[in-house]
Amino acid sequence: MATVPQNSESNGQTGPGIQELVRSMLRHFWTMLAVFTIVCAAGVFYTMRQPEMYRAKALIQIQTATPPVMGRDIDATLLMLGSYHDASKYRATQNRILKSSTIAEEVARRLDLYNDLEFLGLTGVQDPEELAQRLSAADPVPRITRMLTVIPDQTTMLIALEAVGTNPKTCADIVNTTAEVYRDHTYGERIASVSSAIDWLQEQYQQLRSELESSEASLYNFRRERNLLGVSMGDQHNLTARAVSTLFLQLSEARLSATQLQTTVDQLQGADDVDELLELGIEEVVNNDLIQELKGQLTLIEAERIRSGVDLLGEHPQMVALDQQEALIEASLNREITNAISALRVNYDSARALESMLQSRLDSVYSEALVLGETELEYEQLEREVIANRAIFDSIEQRLKEVELAEQMEQNNVEIIERARVPGAPFKPNKLMNVAGAAIVGLFLAIGVAVLLEMLDNTVKTQQQIESKFGVPFLGVIPTIRATNQTRQSTRGPMRGEEYNPDTFVDDYPKSTVAESCRSIRTNLMFMSTDKPLERILVTSAGPLDGKTTTAVSIATVLAHSGNRILVVDTDMRRPRLHRAFRMDNSRGLTDLLLGEASYEECIRSTKINNLQMMSCGPIPPNPTELMYTERYRTVIEELGKRFDTIVFDSPPVAPVTDAAILAGLVDGVIVVTRAGKTRKDLFGKAIQQLDAVEANILGVVLNDVDLQNRRYGYYYYYYRHYGQYYGSDDDGEEAGQASIS
């Protein structure tokens, strides 16, 4: 469609969502303007009726707590003082106290608000009795709590205290007095708490002192009874441990020595002679010098006997002397060995006696250790009791001194950092902000109303709806036909107040936007059938009053302007209107030709438009549908096709009757006319379905009666407006440039 204005969906200029929103806003511009104006007016009215409000602000510092009465190392639950809240809970508690009725009552008393007529809203009461009665019933406390706002700063220990009201001085007085009352209240509560803590601490001090003295006396008596006054329990325990260790070591050595002696004695008792004893290698025998000397002498005598026995006989005096000497030495050797064995037996008996003695001593020390262990447990229990009582007593004594010192210092954890000043100007109503807010709300509400109306609107209005929703081609638009604002004759349209014929508007005003729109439709039809020209075109609509007759005459007119022989036929045999379009009668027409009551020449009549002839319906038959099913109907159409280049059929609407559906099978193509903003989507869709059911060649849709003076039709407005300006600058001057667009 080269000459048809395309919407932004087809040329990719803007997203469809944005363009649809703009279209909706343009279509409902006046409604949006009304909504916007009403909301803005309501905002201004509301703002003007609001009283001027003043805000006074003070800044106070609240420390988490005063110096603690009890130390961190003392369990508060144990000392019956209750648990402390953490910082966040403490601050939240103080915020509630600031807005409590107790504080508000004291503020009202100090400022004498119980008798402030302006604050109580009683200035308009003139009757003294009524005034006295209402004064007695009035309570300023709720008003004060409503005026006050506590704003804590989460990052510091500061709290902002604000009061909002119509009297600036009263607001400042209430804020400052509230801060003072709260400070005094906190100080009084702290003093009372400190006094109570001192009484309790003194009572605990006396009680713990008695308990400490009693536990220390018990420990002293225990040590005296156990002879532990000069030696500590630890030293006594160490001595016992060392004694056990020494005795155990000595006992082990004695047992080892006795065992070794027992083994040696057993070996000696099993030997038969001296030689065997010597061979045993017993240390006491081997290491005895006398025994070794005697053993050596025997060896020498034996050697001498062997050496002398070679020359001497056994009775020789020398040999006898050797024997005697050997006997004496052996006797001495036996005697020494016997003495050594006796000494070993004595040592063995001594070792056994020592072992027995050490074992007895070790058992005794073990018994003493057990007794000492029991004594140590009892001693430690008494000592722990003394230590615990002393620790608690020392802590209570220290806290008592701290609390007594804190009572004398008169500290307070509340401090007024910044007092409230009397505000010089109201902070609300913020007229500019309210009006701007009303304008923003009005704008969004107006857009919402436009979108809602658009959603509720069930009519066909745009090319995008026709192409995307119904899937049929779009041929073009025909603007609303109306007089222009011109004050002189022009080919662009009738001047203001001039009568005109809408059906022949295209021929009467060939430079009008309506004529240009029809020429665009003609061009599109030519492009749609370049191989085989369209000889028979059916113009129909979904319902009545869509402007199909005017559209049919207008399309026939622009076809005739191209030099072709054109015939427009009125096939609406129920409500014919074509004859009125050309200001003719309906005495002869198509029905006469079908019934054979008139000739072609009698039924075909010329119009004032060159190359355009028309055939009216003729007398309305009682059975239009039966006539259309006859062979004569087809014959007439074929004959007319031979006489003219193009025939335009003006048919009844598709939805009410089936005439258009029947005729659609006899023509080359169908043009469906829909009226912008009037034809319902469901009716239009039903018409398209009926034509598709008979396999009609739908050439496209013409959007009729598009009001180009209304900017809601967006692109069409600017397209044809530029077209009008082009023709207006040609021959009609500046005034003609406003022909169809105001």
Short mmCIF file of C-alpha atoms in Angstrom, two decimals, residues 20 27 39 374 389 413 431 482 673 675:
data_model
loop_
_atom_site.label_atom_id
_atom_site.label_comp_id
_atom_site.label_asym_id
_atom_site.label_seq_id
_atom_site.Cartn_x
_atom_site.Cartn_y
_atom_site.Cartn_z
CA GLU A 20 -1.74 2.49 21.61
CA ARG A 27 -9.21 9.67 21.55
CA VAL A 39 -8.71 16.41 40.48
CA GLU A 374 39.42 -36.44 104.09
CA ASN A 389 31.51 -14.92 101.31
CA ASN A 413 21.12 10.57 82.18
CA LYS A 431 0.38 24.46 48.78
CA ARG A 482 -18.02 18.37 6.61
CA VAL A 673 -16.68 -0.50 4.89
CA ARG A 675 -17.28 3.31 10.44
#
